[in-house]
Amino acid sequence: MQMMQLAFADLRYLGPELTLVIAAILLSLLDLVVPRRFNRSWLGGLTLLSLAVSAVFVVIAMRMYNGADAEAIQLLAQSYRVDDFGNLLKLFILTGTFLTVLMSFGTVKDEDIPHQGEYYYLFLPAALGAMVMVSSGDLITLFVGLELLSITSYIMVGLKKNDQKSNESAFKYVVLGGISTAFILYGMSFLYGVTGTTNMAAMNAELRFIDPSMSGLVYMSFFLMLAGFAFKIASAPFHAWAPDVYQGAHTPVTAFLAVVSKGAALALLFRILYNVYFNVGDSDTPIHDDLFLIIAIIAAASMILGNAMALKQHNMKRLLAYSGIANAGYLLVPLAAEFGPMHYSNFTELYYYLAAYLFMNIGAFAALIAVSRSAGHEEMSAFDGLYYRNPALAAGMVILVLSLAGLPITGGFFGKFYILLGTVAVAKYWLAAIMIITSVISFYYYFGIIRQMFMRSHAPSERLHAGWAQQLTVWICAGATILMGIFPKPIIGYIEQIFHLTVDFFI
Amino acid sequence: MLDNIPILTLLTFSPLLGIIAVLLIPKEMGHWLKTAAIVSTLVSLVLAGWMFIGLDHDLEGMQYEEKATWIEIALNQEAPNLNAAEKLIYQFNYSLGADGLSGALAFLTALISSMAAFASVHIKKRWKTFYLWFLILQIGMFGVFLSRDLFLFFLFFEATLIPMFFLIGIWGFSDREKAANKFLIYNGIGSAIMLIAFLMLINTAGFSTPQEDPTQPLQLIYSGDVGTIYQNLQDPGSYANVHHDRVGTANPFYMGLAMKEWIFLMLLIAFGIKLPIFPFHTWMLKVHIEAPPSVVMIHSGILLKMGAYGLLRFGVELLPEQAQTFALLIGIVGVVNILYGAVLALVQKEFRLILAYSSISHMGIVLLGIAALNVTGLQGAAFQLVSHGLISALLFLIVGSIIERTNTTELNRLGGLAKAMPFMSGMLLVGGLASLGLPGMSGFVSEFLAFLGLFETMPVLAIVGALGIIITAVYVLRGVLAITYGQLPEKFQEDGTVLRDARLTEAIPMIVLTAFIVLLGIYPSVLSEPLHHALSSMLARIGG
């Protein structure tokens, strides 16, 4: 029987989270105390440092408490879990946040964002919320994490106080985000009503033996929650907010929303889908099958809509928003391809593509910051003639774009291919076909960027000086993308070695 | 002699030599860049020739096989209740092999690439990037013809896409970006459909359970290895061919008749876009007009052949029964291609468009040869691949030289070039005659074989298709004569220095290509002998 109270010794398991909490408090105090005349970018440095420390704690947890055969550690009456599922995703969240903060250096100007310090340390509670989300074993914990992430990101979107666009997008995000949260909460209340518990493992056990007359309520709970989560991961048909919000927000914040926020919500959906609803229903009311079909349909709709709408975009942030919607579709495919005798690698597929998506998307946003600063706008034409103006940056961007388009030999290609293998293993050929065909449609707009860089000229064609932070981010991301394309084996092998569905996932 | 050397790997990656050299040379030194690229393609040519001559004509199956496991990915290690004896693996193999067909096409690739490298001296800007993409493209083409793994084939197939996009989009004529886009989208869709078909093949027939060491746990392996897939499809007792009822439980590897037909149809469309077959041909017209002539040499000479090669290697060889089912469809499409291409070539006013439509028409003959499904017909198809590759490379080589001097290939703005440029006009006539199938040249042999093969199985189609040959003679002569004879346009009469005859660097590739065309015409067994076993083994399962 697990203890309700948190023993002092259990704190060691919470190292990653505690680091972020302490750092967030300390940094906000420092920001108050230190006089305004000092430049605030050292706060960014400290943010990076605390994210790195937190990541070290995650690695320690992976090596010491979890790992190949160890049981998951459950705290606070099984409401908080430290397991390999959570640890891997925490690494994803921390890496994503780290790179986002890194690319912010040099972009936070007093005239845009009056409170520079706030800009940096707000990333910490956001990352913390995402980390709580991925390691919760109980709906309440989960919701707390979700709200922490959401509320912080509402603030982050609106940080450009004097910019009308930013205000508009922050307002839209708050209102729509609030509604989606309400949906999630409403759906959860149905689940609680049916099962009488908020613990996910207990819920699944209850649901498996549920009276068929209650199945309508079970469907209801799932659809309501799905509406909320689909909003958070910006998948069709709840995607309409993404382009507007992305366009208005400060670009690194956009990258954070597009990568970390989306990834955390996907992980959450994965957990709820497989933990709560897996194998629920019988041959008369096939709840389980219906739900997986719905996920597959949503994935297909996102891929089609996202890629089709992106064709018309000229604004880079809107284009990347629609590309993000399409990618949400690709990422939902491993969720929809359920376990079968020939297929157990859903999580690895999801995680691998998520990691590839992290690097290629954040890299693309960093390159966008670099070129839009000199162009003064964020249209696609900001990239024109980049090959002549800064060949190194252009080469990095080509790698990232090819990866986004899913062409070999890049992480994006391999990630998609890995997902496809799983999809055909469960004989969902139609989903695989939609995924492949829509990827080809995406060539059109991704190669539009390449066309701008290589086939258009820019007058005057003087050299473009990109900030060191952006250049570094682009290169880290491009390098990781290539490595993930050529040597996928070490990462996949490592995940497979430590992650086991029974130990780390099913409760 | 060749046993110990990985000749195919050397050949495939030989352009890397050139890539490294080009990277090291500063971009202003255009002359050195060109020389380096040409030397590199000549090295590939020597290797390809060595490989092709070394092929043993009496052996069936693949030669020089090289195989290495590149990446292995376990698919079920996360499973609950994992049984240690069972490890489900997806295996990516780096595996190359050559038989008469792929060897011949790889040699063709090397030959045309080096001739195109000669022709690229007309490129005016950004030589360094041009040659980089050119050589990367060459790696992709070698890989396509030599790979023996579906996944590897797909990688190389895609690897030709990106260089071509840049080669068309940067160095093409006025409407180049549109052409590049169209090329990318059409071929992207083609390779997407191909990937779906490949995944279905891998997921069913690509399954094997090799157990070399009984003490080790059993490994269940998926792979795209063409040999494995071939064996599984051929063997009536393999998992791919055992119906669910006979296993008792659902057999996840079973490949029903409908599924096989779907796969064949998808392969037909995927490779048909590349070939191109009739409704999917618009992209290649655009490429023929907009791409620089040296790139068109490669495009028309080799890239189109990749479609036919894929159809033969994966469609006919792996699924011969389905090929038989769809033979009539292929035959009809082939006839449509022949007639449509020929009739439209007849009315064009632009010489490059005539050649583009003539390519469509000639690819129709390849389809007819495949539709015949007998050794004669397939010989004709394979011959036509090589012969059309040589001829269209020769014609576009000349087109490139003409454009460099006159800036146009429109028929009514040209004429009378024979007087000013006797050698080049003569070569143009030779190319034209080869294209219309004059006996003694390669075009004749291939058309003759293809129609002969088809007469055995579908005489009506063969008769209709043969009409195309007559139209071919008309449009080729119309085009060639309009350029070489008649009145020299006024603007060239005043300034005769523009129209100088071929330089040495232009003459050499023309002579070499012509030599090969004539060689194949008068001594076809250089090609037919190595092809024989490769093609007859394809048909072994349907008794053809």
Short mmCIF file of C-alpha atoms in Angstrom, two decimals, chain A residues 77-504:
data_model
loop_
_atom_site.label_atom_id
_atom_site.label_comp_id
_atom_site.label_asym_id
_atom_site.label_seq_id
_atom_site.Cartn_x
_atom_site.Cartn_y
_atom_site.Cartn_z
CA ALA A 77 -1.24 7.16 -3.46
CA GLN A 78 -0.21 6.30 -7.02
CA SER A 79 -1.03 9.73 -8.29
CA TYR A 80 2.51 10.59 -9.28
CA ARG A 81 4.70 8.19 -11.20
CA VAL A 82 8.40 8.17 -11.91
CA ASP A 83 8.77 5.75 -14.80
CA ASP A 84 10.60 5.47 -18.10
CA PHE A 85 7.62 6.80 -20.03
CA GLY A 86 7.73 9.98 -18.01
CA ASN A 87 11.50 10.18 -17.90
CA LEU A 88 11.89 9.93 -21.66
CA LEU A 89 9.26 12.57 -22.21
CA LYS A 90 10.81 14.79 -19.55
CA LEU A 91 14.03 14.67 -21.52
CA PHE A 92 12.04 15.70 -24.58
CA ILE A 93 10.40 18.58 -22.73
CA LEU A 94 13.63 19.80 -21.21
CA THR A 95 15.54 19.62 -24.49
CA GLY A 96 12.77 21.44 -26.28
CA THR A 97 12.59 24.17 -23.67
CA PHE A 98 16.36 24.45 -23.56
CA LEU A 99 16.62 25.01 -27.29
CA THR A 100 13.72 27.47 -27.22
CA VAL A 101 15.36 29.54 -24.52
CA LEU A 102 18.67 29.30 -26.34
CA MET A 103 17.25 30.72 -29.53
CA SER A 104 15.69 33.60 -27.62
CA PHE A 105 19.01 35.23 -26.86
CA GLY A 106 19.31 38.52 -28.63
CA THR A 107 15.65 38.61 -29.61
CA VAL A 108 14.17 39.91 -26.38
CA LYS A 109 14.14 43.68 -26.81
CA ASP A 110 12.86 46.21 -24.33
CA GLU A 111 10.52 47.83 -26.82
CA ASP A 112 8.82 44.49 -27.56
CA ILE A 113 8.84 42.80 -24.22
CA PRO A 114 9.07 45.20 -21.28
CA HIS A 115 9.72 42.49 -18.73
CA GLN A 116 12.70 40.67 -20.06
CA GLY A 117 13.40 38.67 -16.94
CA GLU A 118 9.88 37.38 -16.83
CA TYR A 119 10.19 36.22 -20.40
CA TYR A 120 13.01 33.86 -19.50
CA TYR A 121 11.91 32.35 -16.23
CA LEU A 122 8.33 31.79 -17.31
CA PHE A 123 9.64 28.89 -19.35
CA LEU A 124 10.40 27.08 -16.10
CA PRO A 125 6.85 26.69 -14.73
CA ALA A 126 5.68 25.88 -18.25
CA ALA A 127 8.17 23.05 -18.53
CA LEU A 128 7.29 21.98 -15.00
CA GLY A 129 3.61 21.76 -15.91
CA ALA A 130 4.44 19.63 -18.93
CA MET A 131 6.59 17.36 -16.77
CA VAL A 132 3.83 16.90 -14.21
CA MET A 133 1.46 16.05 -17.03
CA VAL A 134 3.57 13.24 -18.39
CA SER A 135 4.23 11.63 -15.05
CA SER A 136 0.82 11.68 -13.48
CA GLY A 137 -1.10 8.53 -12.69
CA ASP A 138 -4.22 10.32 -11.59
CA LEU A 139 -6.61 12.65 -13.34
CA ILE A 140 -6.26 15.33 -10.69
CA THR A 141 -2.48 15.48 -10.88
CA LEU A 142 -2.75 15.46 -14.59
CA PHE A 143 -5.11 18.39 -14.60
CA VAL A 144 -2.89 20.41 -12.28
CA GLY A 145 0.02 19.92 -14.66
CA LEU A 146 -2.08 20.81 -17.65
CA GLU A 147 -3.29 24.04 -16.06
CA LEU A 148 0.19 25.04 -14.97
CA LEU A 149 1.39 24.64 -18.56
CA SER A 150 -1.66 26.34 -20.07
CA ILE A 151 -1.76 29.38 -17.83
CA THR A 152 1.94 29.98 -18.18
CA SER A 153 1.71 29.77 -21.93
CA TYR A 154 -1.23 32.21 -22.00
CA ILE A 155 1.04 34.73 -20.31
CA MET A 156 3.96 33.94 -22.57
CA VAL A 157 1.91 34.50 -25.70
CA GLY A 158 0.83 37.90 -24.47
CA LEU A 159 4.24 39.11 -23.32
CA LYS A 160 4.60 41.50 -26.24
CA LYS A 161 2.38 43.96 -24.44
CA ASN A 162 2.47 46.81 -26.93
CA ASP A 163 1.91 44.70 -30.00
CA GLN A 164 -1.71 44.54 -31.09
CA LYS A 165 -1.27 41.20 -32.89
CA SER A 166 0.23 39.66 -29.81
CA ASN A 167 -2.64 40.90 -27.67
CA GLU A 168 -5.14 39.52 -30.12
CA SER A 169 -3.52 36.13 -30.20
CA ALA A 170 -3.15 36.00 -26.43
CA PHE A 171 -6.82 36.80 -26.02
CA LYS A 172 -7.84 34.13 -28.51
CA TYR A 173 -5.57 31.65 -26.82
CA VAL A 174 -6.92 32.37 -23.34
CA VAL A 175 -10.55 32.12 -24.37
CA LEU A 176 -10.26 29.05 -26.55
CA GLY A 177 -7.79 27.40 -24.21
CA GLY A 178 -10.14 27.99 -21.31
CA ILE A 179 -13.00 26.39 -23.19
CA SER A 180 -10.90 23.38 -24.09
CA THR A 181 -9.86 22.98 -20.47
CA ALA A 182 -13.51 23.04 -19.52
CA PHE A 183 -14.16 20.26 -22.01
CA ILE A 184 -11.41 18.15 -20.53
CA LEU A 185 -12.67 18.69 -17.03
CA TYR A 186 -16.22 17.90 -18.04
CA GLY A 187 -15.10 14.68 -19.69
CA MET A 188 -13.14 13.72 -16.59
CA SER A 189 -16.21 14.24 -14.46
CA PHE A 190 -18.08 11.67 -16.55
CA LEU A 191 -15.27 9.21 -16.04
CA TYR A 192 -15.34 9.81 -12.32
CA GLY A 193 -19.08 9.42 -12.30
CA VAL A 194 -18.91 6.06 -14.03
CA THR A 195 -16.00 4.58 -12.16
CA GLY A 196 -15.98 6.36 -8.82
CA THR A 197 -12.24 6.97 -8.87
CA THR A 198 -9.75 9.36 -10.41
CA ASN A 199 -6.86 6.96 -10.49
CA MET A 200 -6.23 5.78 -14.03
CA ALA A 201 -5.30 2.23 -13.21
CA ALA A 202 -8.35 1.77 -11.02
CA MET A 203 -10.52 3.34 -13.68
CA ASN A 204 -9.43 0.89 -16.32
CA ALA A 205 -10.16 -2.02 -14.04
CA GLU A 206 -13.65 -0.64 -13.41
CA LEU A 207 -14.33 0.12 -17.05
CA ARG A 208 -13.54 -3.37 -18.23
CA PHE A 209 -16.48 -4.74 -16.30
CA ILE A 210 -18.82 -1.90 -16.89
CA ASP A 211 -22.52 -2.35 -17.40
CA PRO A 212 -23.23 -1.99 -21.15
CA SER A 213 -25.98 0.52 -20.37
CA MET A 214 -23.28 2.92 -19.19
CA SER A 215 -21.28 2.76 -22.40
CA GLY A 216 -22.84 5.98 -23.69
CA LEU A 217 -21.30 7.82 -20.76
CA VAL A 218 -17.92 6.26 -21.46
CA TYR A 219 -18.05 7.44 -25.07
CA MET A 220 -19.14 10.85 -23.85
CA SER A 221 -16.23 11.17 -21.47
CA PHE A 222 -13.76 10.27 -24.17
CA PHE A 223 -15.14 12.61 -26.80
CA LEU A 224 -15.23 15.52 -24.41
CA MET A 225 -11.65 14.95 -23.31
CA LEU A 226 -10.57 14.36 -26.88
CA ALA A 227 -11.97 17.74 -27.90
CA GLY A 228 -9.83 19.34 -25.23
CA PHE A 229 -6.68 17.43 -26.04
CA ALA A 230 -7.09 17.86 -29.78
CA PHE A 231 -7.15 21.58 -29.09
CA LYS A 232 -3.91 21.37 -27.13
CA ILE A 233 -2.13 19.39 -29.82
CA ALA A 234 -3.71 21.54 -32.56
CA SER A 235 -5.12 18.69 -34.57
CA ALA A 236 -8.14 18.94 -36.82
CA PRO A 237 -10.96 19.83 -36.29
CA PHE A 238 -9.80 21.88 -33.31
CA HIS A 239 -6.84 23.48 -35.04
CA ALA A 240 -8.17 26.88 -36.11
CA TRP A 241 -6.53 28.78 -33.28
CA ALA A 242 -2.99 27.70 -34.10
CA PRO A 243 -2.13 29.93 -37.08
CA ASP A 244 -3.44 33.09 -35.40
CA VAL A 245 -1.83 32.45 -32.07
CA TYR A 246 1.45 31.34 -33.59
CA GLN A 247 1.58 34.44 -35.75
CA GLY A 248 1.08 36.84 -32.91
CA ALA A 249 3.36 35.28 -30.33
CA HIS A 250 7.06 35.98 -30.01
CA THR A 251 8.74 33.39 -32.27
CA PRO A 252 10.51 31.31 -29.57
CA VAL A 253 7.23 31.15 -27.67
CA THR A 254 5.61 29.89 -30.85
CA ALA A 255 8.26 27.21 -31.07
CA PHE A 256 7.54 26.25 -27.48
CA LEU A 257 3.83 25.93 -28.19
CA ALA A 258 4.44 24.01 -31.38
CA VAL A 259 6.84 21.52 -29.87
CA VAL A 260 6.79 21.16 -26.10
CA SER A 261 3.16 21.94 -25.47
CA LYS A 262 2.07 19.71 -28.33
CA GLY A 263 4.35 16.88 -27.29
CA ALA A 264 3.19 16.92 -23.69
CA ALA A 265 -0.47 16.87 -24.69
CA LEU A 266 0.18 14.00 -27.09
CA ALA A 267 1.86 12.02 -24.36
CA LEU A 268 -1.10 12.68 -22.13
CA LEU A 269 -3.54 11.50 -24.76
CA PHE A 270 -1.39 8.41 -25.25
CA ARG A 271 -1.50 7.65 -21.57
CA ILE A 272 -5.23 8.19 -21.20
CA LEU A 273 -6.04 6.25 -24.35
CA TYR A 274 -3.98 3.22 -23.44
CA ASN A 275 -4.32 3.36 -19.69
CA VAL A 276 -7.96 4.17 -19.22
CA TYR A 277 -9.74 3.03 -22.34
CA PHE A 278 -7.63 0.12 -23.51
CA ASN A 279 -9.63 -3.08 -23.99
CA VAL A 280 -12.83 -1.53 -22.72
CA GLY A 281 -16.09 -2.79 -24.13
CA ASP A 282 -17.07 -6.09 -25.67
CA SER A 283 -18.16 -7.36 -29.04
CA ASP A 284 -21.57 -5.69 -28.73
CA THR A 285 -20.32 -2.30 -27.71
CA PRO A 286 -16.79 -2.15 -29.10
CA ILE A 287 -15.78 0.99 -27.26
CA HIS A 288 -12.11 0.22 -27.66
CA ASP A 289 -12.30 -0.23 -31.44
CA ASP A 290 -14.45 2.85 -31.92
CA LEU A 291 -12.10 5.06 -29.99
CA PHE A 292 -9.07 3.93 -31.97
CA LEU A 293 -10.97 4.50 -35.18
CA ILE A 294 -11.82 8.03 -34.06
CA ILE A 295 -8.16 8.72 -33.36
CA ALA A 296 -7.27 7.40 -36.79
CA ILE A 297 -9.88 9.63 -38.43
CA ILE A 298 -8.68 12.69 -36.54
CA ALA A 299 -5.12 11.87 -37.56
CA ALA A 300 -6.14 11.58 -41.20
CA ALA A 301 -8.14 14.81 -41.07
CA SER A 302 -5.19 16.67 -39.53
CA MET A 303 -2.79 15.42 -42.15
CA ILE A 304 -5.10 16.34 -45.00
CA LEU A 305 -6.26 19.70 -43.66
CA GLY A 306 -2.89 20.81 -42.35
CA ASN A 307 -1.04 20.06 -45.54
CA ALA A 308 -3.76 21.40 -47.81
CA MET A 309 -4.08 24.69 -45.93
CA ALA A 310 -0.33 25.15 -45.75
CA LEU A 311 -0.15 25.26 -49.53
CA LYS A 312 -1.65 28.75 -49.57
CA GLN A 313 0.41 30.34 -46.82
CA HIS A 314 3.02 32.99 -47.42
CA ASN A 315 3.63 33.91 -43.82
CA MET A 316 6.26 31.58 -42.42
CA LYS A 317 4.73 31.34 -38.96
CA ARG A 318 1.32 30.49 -40.35
CA LEU A 319 2.95 27.98 -42.66
CA LEU A 320 4.77 26.36 -39.79
CA ALA A 321 1.52 26.38 -37.82
CA TYR A 322 -0.23 24.40 -40.53
CA SER A 323 2.82 22.19 -40.86
CA GLY A 324 2.48 21.64 -37.12
CA ILE A 325 -1.16 20.63 -37.60
CA ALA A 326 -0.10 18.13 -40.25
CA ASN A 327 2.61 16.85 -37.95
CA ALA A 328 0.05 16.44 -35.18
CA GLY A 329 -1.68 14.13 -37.61
CA TYR A 330 1.47 12.10 -38.22
CA LEU A 331 2.04 11.92 -34.48
CA LEU A 332 -1.47 10.65 -33.85
CA VAL A 333 -0.92 7.73 -36.23
CA PRO A 334 1.12 5.64 -33.76
CA LEU A 335 -1.64 6.24 -31.20
CA ALA A 336 -4.19 4.91 -33.63
CA ALA A 337 -2.11 1.89 -34.62
CA GLU A 338 -2.90 -0.15 -31.57
CA PHE A 339 -0.97 -3.12 -30.25
CA GLY A 340 -1.20 -6.34 -32.17
CA PRO A 341 0.69 -9.57 -32.33
CA MET A 342 3.13 -8.02 -34.77
CA HIS A 343 3.23 -4.57 -33.30
CA TYR A 344 4.14 -3.24 -29.90
CA SER A 345 6.35 -0.30 -30.67
CA ASN A 346 3.77 2.53 -30.65
CA PHE A 347 5.49 4.47 -27.95
CA THR A 348 8.90 4.18 -29.54
CA GLU A 349 7.46 5.31 -32.84
CA LEU A 350 5.72 8.26 -31.22
CA TYR A 351 8.79 9.22 -29.26
CA TYR A 352 11.17 8.93 -32.16
CA TYR A 353 9.12 11.11 -34.43
CA LEU A 354 8.47 13.53 -31.59
CA ALA A 355 12.22 13.88 -31.09
CA ALA A 356 12.79 14.38 -34.80
CA TYR A 357 9.95 16.90 -34.85
CA LEU A 358 11.50 18.77 -31.94
CA PHE A 359 14.77 19.31 -33.74
CA MET A 360 13.44 20.09 -37.17
CA ASN A 361 10.75 22.46 -35.99
CA ILE A 362 12.78 24.36 -33.43
CA GLY A 363 15.59 24.64 -35.96
CA ALA A 364 13.23 26.03 -38.55
CA PHE A 365 11.89 28.63 -36.09
CA ALA A 366 15.44 29.63 -35.15
CA ALA A 367 16.32 30.11 -38.81
CA LEU A 368 13.15 32.15 -39.22
CA ILE A 369 14.22 34.45 -36.38
CA ALA A 370 17.61 34.90 -37.99
CA VAL A 371 16.26 35.91 -41.40
CA SER A 372 13.21 37.86 -40.27
CA ARG A 373 15.31 40.18 -38.17
CA SER A 374 17.11 41.53 -41.20
CA ALA A 375 14.06 41.41 -43.45
CA GLY A 376 11.80 43.09 -40.91
CA HIS A 377 8.91 40.73 -41.57
CA GLU A 378 8.06 37.05 -41.30
CA GLU A 379 6.90 36.33 -44.82
CA MET A 380 8.40 33.47 -46.77
CA SER A 381 10.24 35.97 -48.94
CA ALA A 382 12.44 36.78 -45.94
CA PHE A 383 14.38 33.69 -46.98
CA ASP A 384 15.08 34.93 -50.50
CA GLY A 385 18.61 34.45 -51.71
CA LEU A 386 19.73 33.14 -48.34
CA TYR A 387 22.12 30.84 -50.14
CA TYR A 388 24.07 33.89 -51.33
CA ARG A 389 23.72 35.82 -48.12
CA ASN A 390 24.59 33.15 -45.60
CA PRO A 391 25.34 29.76 -47.19
CA ALA A 392 25.91 27.98 -43.90
CA LEU A 393 22.52 28.99 -42.54
CA ALA A 394 20.91 28.05 -45.85
CA ALA A 395 22.52 24.61 -45.79
CA GLY A 396 21.27 24.02 -42.24
CA MET A 397 17.79 25.14 -43.22
CA VAL A 398 17.81 22.80 -46.24
CA ILE A 399 18.47 19.86 -43.94
CA LEU A 400 15.65 20.91 -41.63
CA VAL A 401 13.21 21.47 -44.48
CA LEU A 402 14.03 18.14 -46.11
CA SER A 403 13.42 16.50 -42.76
CA LEU A 404 10.08 18.26 -42.39
CA ALA A 405 9.15 17.10 -45.87
CA GLY A 406 10.16 13.59 -44.91
CA LEU A 407 12.94 13.01 -47.40
CA PRO A 408 15.91 10.76 -46.71
CA ILE A 409 18.34 10.76 -45.06
CA THR A 410 16.97 12.74 -42.13
CA GLY A 411 15.33 12.14 -38.80
CA GLY A 412 11.98 13.24 -40.16
CA PHE A 413 12.16 10.62 -42.88
CA PHE A 414 13.14 7.85 -40.58
CA GLY A 415 10.56 8.81 -37.99
CA LYS A 416 7.82 8.73 -40.58
CA PHE A 417 9.09 5.49 -42.01
CA TYR A 418 9.11 3.91 -38.58
CA ILE A 419 5.53 5.00 -37.98
CA LEU A 420 4.59 3.61 -41.39
CA LEU A 421 6.10 0.25 -40.56
CA GLY A 422 3.92 0.07 -37.47
CA THR A 423 0.86 1.15 -39.40
CA VAL A 424 1.20 -1.54 -42.03
CA ALA A 425 2.00 -4.10 -39.34
CA VAL A 426 -1.55 -3.66 -38.05
CA ALA A 427 -2.78 -3.59 -41.67
CA LYS A 428 -4.11 -0.02 -41.52
CA TYR A 429 -3.08 0.54 -45.10
CA TRP A 430 -5.47 3.41 -45.70
CA LEU A 431 -3.91 5.43 -42.91
CA ALA A 432 -0.43 4.70 -44.25
CA ALA A 433 -1.54 5.77 -47.71
CA ILE A 434 -2.95 9.07 -46.45
CA MET A 435 0.22 9.69 -44.50
CA ILE A 436 2.45 9.10 -47.51
CA ILE A 437 0.35 11.03 -50.00
CA THR A 438 -0.07 14.06 -47.76
CA SER A 439 3.67 14.06 -47.14
CA VAL A 440 4.15 14.40 -50.86
CA ILE A 441 1.70 17.29 -50.99
CA SER A 442 3.79 18.96 -48.33
CA PHE A 443 6.80 18.87 -50.67
CA TYR A 444 5.20 21.74 -52.50
CA TYR A 445 5.35 24.27 -49.71
CA TYR A 446 8.52 23.01 -48.09
CA PHE A 447 10.34 23.23 -51.39
CA GLY A 448 8.87 26.71 -51.73
CA ILE A 449 11.22 27.70 -48.92
CA ILE A 450 14.13 26.03 -50.67
CA ARG A 451 13.19 27.86 -53.85
CA GLN A 452 13.32 31.16 -52.02
CA MET A 453 16.73 30.38 -50.63
CA PHE A 454 18.41 29.04 -53.75
CA MET A 455 16.58 30.33 -56.78
CA ARG A 456 15.61 33.87 -55.85
CA SER A 457 18.01 36.71 -55.41
CA HIS A 458 18.00 39.31 -52.72
CA ALA A 459 18.92 42.90 -53.37
CA PRO A 460 21.26 44.07 -52.08
CA SER A 461 22.92 40.71 -51.64
CA GLU A 462 25.05 41.64 -48.67
CA ARG A 463 25.93 39.09 -46.07
CA LEU A 464 23.30 38.29 -43.50
CA HIS A 465 24.58 38.32 -39.95
CA ALA A 466 22.60 35.92 -37.86
CA GLY A 467 22.85 36.02 -34.09
CA TRP A 468 25.15 33.44 -32.54
CA ALA A 469 22.31 31.92 -30.53
CA GLN A 470 20.11 31.34 -33.56
CA GLN A 471 22.99 30.01 -35.60
CA LEU A 472 23.96 27.64 -32.81
CA THR A 473 20.38 26.42 -32.47
CA VAL A 474 20.04 25.82 -36.20
CA TRP A 475 23.26 23.87 -36.25
CA ILE A 476 22.45 21.77 -33.21
CA CYS A 477 19.08 20.96 -34.72
CA ALA A 478 20.39 20.24 -38.22
CA GLY A 479 23.14 18.04 -36.82
CA ALA A 480 20.72 16.10 -34.65
CA THR A 481 18.35 15.72 -37.59
CA ILE A 482 21.04 14.19 -39.78
CA LEU A 483 22.29 11.94 -37.00
CA MET A 484 18.79 10.69 -36.31
CA GLY A 485 18.45 9.88 -39.98
CA ILE A 486 21.65 7.93 -40.39
CA PHE A 487 21.91 6.24 -37.00
CA PRO A 488 18.40 5.65 -35.70
CA LYS A 489 19.44 2.41 -34.11
CA PRO A 490 21.09 3.67 -30.89
CA ILE A 491 18.10 5.78 -29.86
CA ILE A 492 15.50 3.19 -30.74
CA GLY A 493 17.59 0.44 -29.19
CA TYR A 494 17.97 2.40 -25.99
CA ILE A 495 14.27 3.13 -25.68
CA GLU A 496 13.45 -0.48 -26.33
CA GLN A 497 15.95 -1.60 -23.77
CA ILE A 498 14.55 0.49 -20.93
CA PHE A 499 10.90 0.89 -21.83
CA HIS A 500 8.51 -1.97 -21.26
CA LEU A 501 4.81 -1.57 -21.56
CA THR A 502 3.96 -3.65 -18.50
CA VAL A 503 6.44 -2.02 -16.18
CA ASP A 504 6.50 1.55 -17.33
#
